[in-house]
PDB file of C-alpha atoms in Angstrom:
ATOM      1  CA  UNK A 292     -34.379  48.728  -9.231  1.00  0.00           C
ATOM      2  CA  UNK A 293     -34.810  45.654 -11.609  1.00  0.00           C
ATOM      3  CA  UNK A 294     -32.084  46.451 -13.492  1.00  0.00           C
ATOM      4  CA  UNK A 295     -29.595  47.045 -10.970  1.00  0.00           C
ATOM      5  CA  UNK A 296     -30.733  44.057  -9.472  1.00  0.00           C
ATOM      6  CA  UNK A 297     -30.280  41.976 -12.695  1.00  0.00           C
ATOM      7  CA  UNK A 298     -26.786  43.398 -12.989  1.00  0.00           C
ATOM      8  CA  UNK A 299     -25.894  42.350  -9.789  1.00  0.00           C
ATOM      9  CA  UNK A 300     -26.913  38.955 -10.287  1.00  0.00           C
ATOM     10  CA  UNK A 301     -25.159  38.376 -13.827  1.00  0.00           C
ATOM     11  CA  UNK A 302     -22.012  40.201 -12.085  1.00  0.00           C
ATOM     12  CA  UNK A 303     -22.254  37.552  -9.373  1.00  0.00           C
ATOM     13  CA  UNK A 304     -22.787  34.557 -11.456  1.00  0.00           C
ATOM     14  CA  UNK A 305     -20.032  35.976 -14.063  1.00  0.00           C
ATOM     15  CA  UNK A 306     -16.997  36.541 -10.972  1.00  0.00           C
ATOM     16  CA  UNK A 307     -18.060  32.963  -9.831  1.00  0.00           C
ATOM     17  CA  UNK A 308     -18.319  31.198 -13.516  1.00  0.00           C
ATOM     18  CA  UNK A 309     -15.565  32.706 -15.389  1.00  0.00           C
ATOM     19  CA  UNK A 310     -12.738  31.411 -12.864  1.00  0.00           C
ATOM     20  CA  UNK A 311     -14.572  27.969 -12.842  1.00  0.00           C
ATOM     21  CA  UNK A 312     -14.712  27.607 -16.779  1.00  0.00           C
ATOM     22  CA  UNK A 313     -11.291  29.021 -16.861  1.00  0.00           C
ATOM     23  CA  UNK A 314      -9.396  26.440 -14.638  1.00  0.00           C
ATOM     24  CA  UNK A 315     -11.430  23.731 -16.267  1.00  0.00           C
ATOM     25  CA  UNK A 316     -10.208  24.912 -19.704  1.00  0.00           C
ATOM     26  CA  UNK A 317      -6.518  25.353 -18.276  1.00  0.00           C
ATOM     27  CA  UNK A 318      -6.723  21.411 -17.024  1.00  0.00           C
ATOM     28  CA  UNK A 319      -8.606  20.360 -19.918  1.00  0.00           C
ATOM     29  CA  UNK A 320      -6.262  17.845 -20.613  1.00  0.00           C
ATOM     30  CA  UNK A 321      -5.699  16.580 -17.074  1.00  0.00           C
ATOM     31  CA  UNK A 322      -8.792  16.896 -14.609  1.00  0.00           C
ATOM     32  CA  UNK A 323      -7.719  14.492 -12.539  1.00  0.00           C
ATOM     33  CA  UNK A 324      -4.523  17.459 -11.890  1.00  0.00           C
ATOM     34  CA  UNK A 325      -7.548  19.889 -11.000  1.00  0.00           C
ATOM     35  CA  UNK A 326      -7.747  17.562  -7.642  1.00  0.00           C
ATOM     36  CA  UNK A 327      -5.412  15.731  -7.299  1.00  0.00           C
ATOM     37  CA  UNK A 328      -1.218  16.864  -6.594  1.00  0.00           C
ATOM     38  CA  UNK A 329       1.049  16.089  -8.700  1.00  0.00           C
ATOM     39  CA  UNK A 330       2.512  13.479  -5.886  1.00  0.00           C
ATOM     40  CA  UNK A 331      -0.938  11.685  -5.371  1.00  0.00           C
ATOM     41  CA  UNK A 332      -1.903  11.228  -9.289  1.00  0.00           C
ATOM     42  CA  UNK A 333       1.375   9.639 -10.148  1.00  0.00           C
ATOM     43  CA  UNK A 334       0.278   7.357  -7.395  1.00  0.00           C
ATOM     44  CA  UNK A 335      -2.891   6.693  -8.645  1.00  0.00           C
ATOM     45  CA  UNK A 336      -1.235   6.307 -12.164  1.00  0.00           C
ATOM     46  CA  UNK A 337       1.489   3.497 -10.723  1.00  0.00           C
ATOM     47  CA  UNK A 338       4.012   5.635 -11.069  1.00  0.00           C
ATOM     48  CA  UNK A 339       6.485   5.481  -8.557  1.00  0.00           C
ATOM     49  CA  UNK A 340       9.667   6.811 -10.029  1.00  0.00           C
ATOM     50  CA  UNK A 341       8.442  10.484 -10.364  1.00  0.00           C
ATOM     51  CA  UNK A 342       6.292  10.655  -6.887  1.00  0.00           C
ATOM     52  CA  UNK A 343       8.408  11.441  -3.493  1.00  0.00           C
ATOM     53  CA  UNK A 344       5.941   8.902  -2.377  1.00  0.00           C
ATOM     54  CA  UNK A 345       7.692   5.413  -2.232  1.00  0.00           C
ATOM     55  CA  UNK A 346       5.829   1.852  -1.561  1.00  0.00           C
ATOM     56  CA  UNK A 347       6.400   0.189   1.626  1.00  0.00           C
ATOM     57  CA  UNK A 348       9.743  -1.193   2.002  1.00  0.00           C
ATOM     58  CA  UNK A 349      10.815  -4.190   4.192  1.00  0.00           C
ATOM     59  CA  UNK A 350      12.507  -3.613   7.339  1.00  0.00           C
ATOM     60  CA  UNK A 351      14.580  -6.985   9.021  1.00  0.00           C
ATOM     61  CA  UNK A 352      13.310 -10.403   8.357  1.00  0.00           C
ATOM     62  CA  UNK A 353      10.038 -12.046   9.132  1.00  0.00           C
ATOM     63  CA  UNK A 354       9.348 -13.398  12.528  1.00  0.00           C
ATOM     64  CA  UNK A 355       7.277 -16.349  13.164  1.00  0.00           C
ATOM     65  CA  UNK A 356       5.340 -17.146  16.418  1.00  0.00           C
ATOM     66  CA  UNK A 357       4.644 -20.937  16.956  1.00  0.00           C
ATOM     67  CA  UNK A 358       2.318 -20.430  19.585  1.00  0.00           C
ATOM     68  CA  UNK A 359      -0.264 -18.571  17.354  1.00  0.00           C
ATOM     69  CA  UNK A 360       0.898 -19.501  14.166  1.00  0.00           C
ATOM     70  CA  UNK A 361       1.368 -15.973  13.040  1.00  0.00           C
ATOM     71  CA  UNK A 362       3.633 -14.128  10.459  1.00  0.00           C
ATOM     72  CA  UNK A 363       4.544 -11.370  10.580  1.00  0.00           C
ATOM     73  CA  UNK A 364       6.700  -8.369   8.149  1.00  0.00           C
ATOM     74  CA  UNK A 365       7.959  -5.234   8.992  1.00  0.00           C
ATOM     75  CA  UNK A 366       7.994  -2.489   6.428  1.00  0.00           C
ATOM     76  CA  UNK A 367       9.048   1.117   6.599  1.00  0.00           C
ATOM     77  CA  UNK A 368       6.794   3.878   5.116  1.00  0.00           C
ATOM     78  CA  UNK A 369       7.986   7.803   4.939  1.00  0.00           C
ATOM     79  CA  UNK A 370       5.540  10.574   4.982  1.00  0.00           C
ATOM     80  CA  UNK A 371       6.610  12.951   2.151  1.00  0.00           C
ATOM     81  CA  UNK A 372       3.906  15.294   2.632  1.00  0.00           C
ATOM     82  CA  UNK A 373       3.861  18.179   5.008  1.00  0.00           C
ATOM     83  CA  UNK A 374       0.605  17.154   6.364  1.00  0.00           C
ATOM     84  CA  UNK A 375      -0.132  13.900   8.158  1.00  0.00           C
ATOM     85  CA  UNK A 376      -1.067  10.858   6.497  1.00  0.00           C
ATOM     86  CA  UNK A 377      -2.987   7.642   7.299  1.00  0.00           C
ATOM     87  CA  UNK A 378      -1.701   4.247   6.123  1.00  0.00           C
ATOM     88  CA  UNK A 379      -5.588   2.809   6.544  1.00  0.00           C
ATOM     89  CA  UNK A 380      -4.234  -1.245   5.412  1.00  0.00           C
ATOM     90  CA  UNK A 381      -2.317  -3.313   3.507  1.00  0.00           C
ATOM     91  CA  UNK A 382      -2.631  -6.553   2.222  1.00  0.00           C
ATOM     92  CA  UNK A 383      -0.545  -9.013   0.353  1.00  0.00           C
ATOM     93  CA  UNK A 384      -0.185 -12.795  -0.492  1.00  0.00           C
ATOM     94  CA  UNK A 385       2.357 -14.461   0.838  1.00  0.00           C
ATOM     95  CA  UNK A 386       4.182 -16.897  -1.668  1.00  0.00           C
ATOM     96  CA  UNK A 387       7.281 -19.697  -1.450  1.00  0.00           C
ATOM     97  CA  UNK A 388      10.543 -18.246  -3.311  1.00  0.00           C
ATOM     98  CA  UNK A 389      11.303 -21.339  -4.576  1.00  0.00           C
ATOM     99  CA  UNK A 390       8.151 -22.791  -6.503  1.00  0.00           C
ATOM    100  CA  UNK A 391       5.161 -20.051  -5.942  1.00  0.00           C
ATOM    101  CA  UNK A 392       2.877 -22.136  -3.498  1.00  0.00           C
ATOM    102  CA  UNK A 393       0.376 -19.561  -1.557  1.00  0.00           C
ATOM    103  CA  UNK A 394       1.478 -20.071   2.063  1.00  0.00           C
ATOM    104  CA  UNK A 395      -1.152 -17.595   3.176  1.00  0.00           C
ATOM    105  CA  UNK A 396      -1.900 -13.633   3.616  1.00  0.00           C
ATOM    106  CA  UNK A 397      -0.407 -10.689   5.721  1.00  0.00           C
ATOM    107  CA  UNK A 398      -2.636  -7.670   6.050  1.00  0.00           C
ATOM    108  CA  UNK A 399      -3.085  -4.517   8.579  1.00  0.00           C
ATOM    109  CA  UNK A 400      -6.487  -3.343   8.741  1.00  0.00           C
ATOM    110  CA  UNK A 401      -5.970  -0.862  11.523  1.00  0.00           C
ATOM    111  CA  UNK A 402      -5.098   3.026  10.267  1.00  0.00           C
ATOM    112  CA  UNK A 403      -1.450   4.128  11.542  1.00  0.00           C
ATOM    113  CA  UNK A 404      -1.282   7.564  11.078  1.00  0.00           C
ATOM    114  CA  UNK A 405       2.431   8.776  10.081  1.00  0.00           C
ATOM    115  CA  UNK A 406       3.588  12.246  10.525  1.00  0.00           C
ATOM    116  CA  UNK A 407       4.922  14.713   8.231  1.00  0.00           C
ATOM    117  CA  UNK A 408       8.269  13.710   7.236  1.00  0.00           C
ATOM    118  CA  UNK A 409       8.516  11.075   9.636  1.00  0.00           C
ATOM    119  CA  UNK A 410       9.264   6.985   8.793  1.00  0.00           C
ATOM    120  CA  UNK A 411       6.826   4.736  10.406  1.00  0.00           C
ATOM    121  CA  UNK A 412       7.000   0.975  11.138  1.00  0.00           C
ATOM    122  CA  UNK A 413       3.766  -0.950   9.206  1.00  0.00           C
ATOM    123  CA  UNK A 414       3.286  -4.781  10.978  1.00  0.00           C
ATOM    124  CA  UNK A 415       1.432  -6.799   8.658  1.00  0.00           C
ATOM    125  CA  UNK A 416       1.019 -10.417   9.881  1.00  0.00           C
ATOM    126  CA  UNK A 417      -1.498 -13.350   9.484  1.00  0.00           C
ATOM    127  CA  UNK A 418      -1.457 -17.138   9.700  1.00  0.00           C
ATOM    128  CA  UNK A 419      -0.197 -20.000   7.575  1.00  0.00           C
ATOM    129  CA  UNK A 420      -2.691 -22.040   6.047  1.00  0.00           C
ATOM    130  CA  UNK A 421      -3.726 -25.547   6.639  1.00  0.00           C
ATOM    131  CA  UNK A 422      -1.794 -25.961   2.744  1.00  0.00           C
ATOM    132  CA  UNK A 423       0.870 -24.105   3.976  1.00  0.00           C
ATOM    133  CA  UNK A 424       1.326 -26.785   6.945  1.00  0.00           C
ATOM    134  CA  UNK A 425       0.907 -29.729   4.798  1.00  0.00           C
ATOM    135  CA  UNK A 426       3.430 -27.915   2.387  1.00  0.00           C
ATOM    136  CA  UNK A 427       6.337 -27.794   4.690  1.00  0.00           C
ATOM    137  CA  UNK A 428       5.930 -31.067   6.152  1.00  0.00           C
ATOM    138  CA  UNK A 429       5.844 -32.441   2.515  1.00  0.00           C
ATOM    139  CA  UNK A 430       8.677 -30.154   1.174  1.00  0.00           C
ATOM    140  CA  UNK A 431      10.779 -28.615   3.440  1.00  0.00           C
ATOM    141  CA  UNK A 432      11.016 -31.121   6.469  1.00  0.00           C
ATOM    142  CA  UNK A 433      14.898 -31.888   6.121  1.00  0.00           C
ATOM    143  CA  UNK A 434      17.122 -31.361   8.484  1.00  0.00           C
ATOM    144  CA  UNK A 435      18.194 -28.147   7.029  1.00  0.00           C
ATOM    145  CA  UNK A 436      14.800 -26.463   6.461  1.00  0.00           C
ATOM    146  CA  UNK A 437      14.441 -24.444   9.268  1.00  0.00           C
ATOM    147  CA  UNK A 438      13.219 -21.224   7.145  1.00  0.00           C
ATOM    148  CA  UNK A 439      11.285 -20.615   4.281  1.00  0.00           C
ATOM    149  CA  UNK A 440      12.067 -17.612   1.620  1.00  0.00           C
ATOM    150  CA  UNK A 441       9.306 -15.703   0.615  1.00  0.00           C
ATOM    151  CA  UNK A 442       7.993 -13.240  -2.032  1.00  0.00           C
ATOM    152  CA  UNK A 443       4.867 -10.865  -1.399  1.00  0.00           C
ATOM    153  CA  UNK A 444       2.490 -10.965  -4.309  1.00  0.00           C
ATOM    154  CA  UNK A 445      -0.492  -8.464  -5.269  1.00  0.00           C
ATOM    155  CA  UNK A 446       0.811  -5.870  -2.304  1.00  0.00           C
ATOM    156  CA  UNK A 447      -1.939  -3.090  -1.936  1.00  0.00           C
ATOM    157  CA  UNK A 448      -1.518  -0.447   0.196  1.00  0.00           C
ATOM    158  CA  UNK A 449      -4.421   2.567   1.073  1.00  0.00           C
ATOM    159  CA  UNK A 450      -2.266   5.400   1.668  1.00  0.00           C
ATOM    160  CA  UNK A 451      -4.069   9.105   2.388  1.00  0.00           C
ATOM    161  CA  UNK A 452      -7.501   7.314   0.446  1.00  0.00           C
ATOM    162  CA  UNK A 453      -4.569   6.303  -2.736  1.00  0.00           C
ATOM    163  CA  UNK A 454      -3.971   2.766  -3.522  1.00  0.00           C
ATOM    164  CA  UNK A 455      -0.745   1.782  -4.325  1.00  0.00           C
ATOM    165  CA  UNK A 456      -0.751  -1.571  -5.614  1.00  0.00           C
ATOM    166  CA  UNK A 457       2.716  -3.766  -6.595  1.00  0.00           C
ATOM    167  CA  UNK A 458       2.570  -7.043  -8.554  1.00  0.00           C
ATOM    168  CA  UNK A 459       5.520  -8.455  -6.632  1.00  0.00           C
ATOM    169  CA  UNK A 460       8.025  -7.909  -3.613  1.00  0.00           C
ATOM    170  CA  UNK A 461      10.351 -10.296  -5.168  1.00  0.00           C
ATOM    171  CA  UNK A 462      12.122 -11.061  -1.430  1.00  0.00           C
ATOM    172  CA  UNK A 463      10.573 -10.355   1.269  1.00  0.00           C
ATOM    173  CA  UNK A 464      13.030 -12.353   3.198  1.00  0.00           C
ATOM    174  CA  UNK A 465      13.410 -15.613   5.113  1.00  0.00           C
ATOM    175  CA  UNK A 466      10.407 -16.818   7.627  1.00  0.00           C
ATOM    176  CA  UNK A 467      11.567 -19.363  10.379  1.00  0.00           C
ATOM    177  CA  UNK A 468       9.724 -22.531   9.464  1.00  0.00           C
ATOM    178  CA  UNK A 469       6.906 -23.721  12.413  1.00  0.00           C
ATOM    179  CA  UNK A 470       8.787 -26.042  14.677  1.00  0.00           C
ATOM    180  CA  UNK A 471       6.194 -28.631  14.613  1.00  0.00           C
ATOM    181  CA  UNK A 472       6.633 -29.433  10.724  1.00  0.00           C
ATOM    182  CA  UNK A 473      10.157 -30.930  10.944  1.00  0.00           C
TER     183      UNK A 473
END
């Protein structure tokens, strides 16, 4: 009876361990590929060109609400997967395109759910810093100045647990200037 028990134990261990060792051996040069699908792996490496995932793209011109001093950027993002995903957060620095002055930050901190194959709209908002308001008064208060061309730097997006980063979105649009600085 002990020999039968020992043989069954060894057989059970072999049935479990041998396939695991085989899979690890097959992926020995790419252990990340063992856990992540190719789309998510290419995103994690920063290579968007080989992935069906694409970074969010600007949708229309940014808006400014003078009552709340809030600037809002809209982006679209398409879910290329067959599963629902969540965009967990998005953040970026807003920079004056003319001279690189930091105007503020925008972010989305609540999750946005996007169904499979659908495109969702992401609204990232933030307030101008006091330094930005002073900058507008000093450098953008002429009679022809009613908006400012901005870019986004350090754009970080967390989608489905994968962090995407873009150093710069060179043209994020023209934002209307606060009325009180002109």
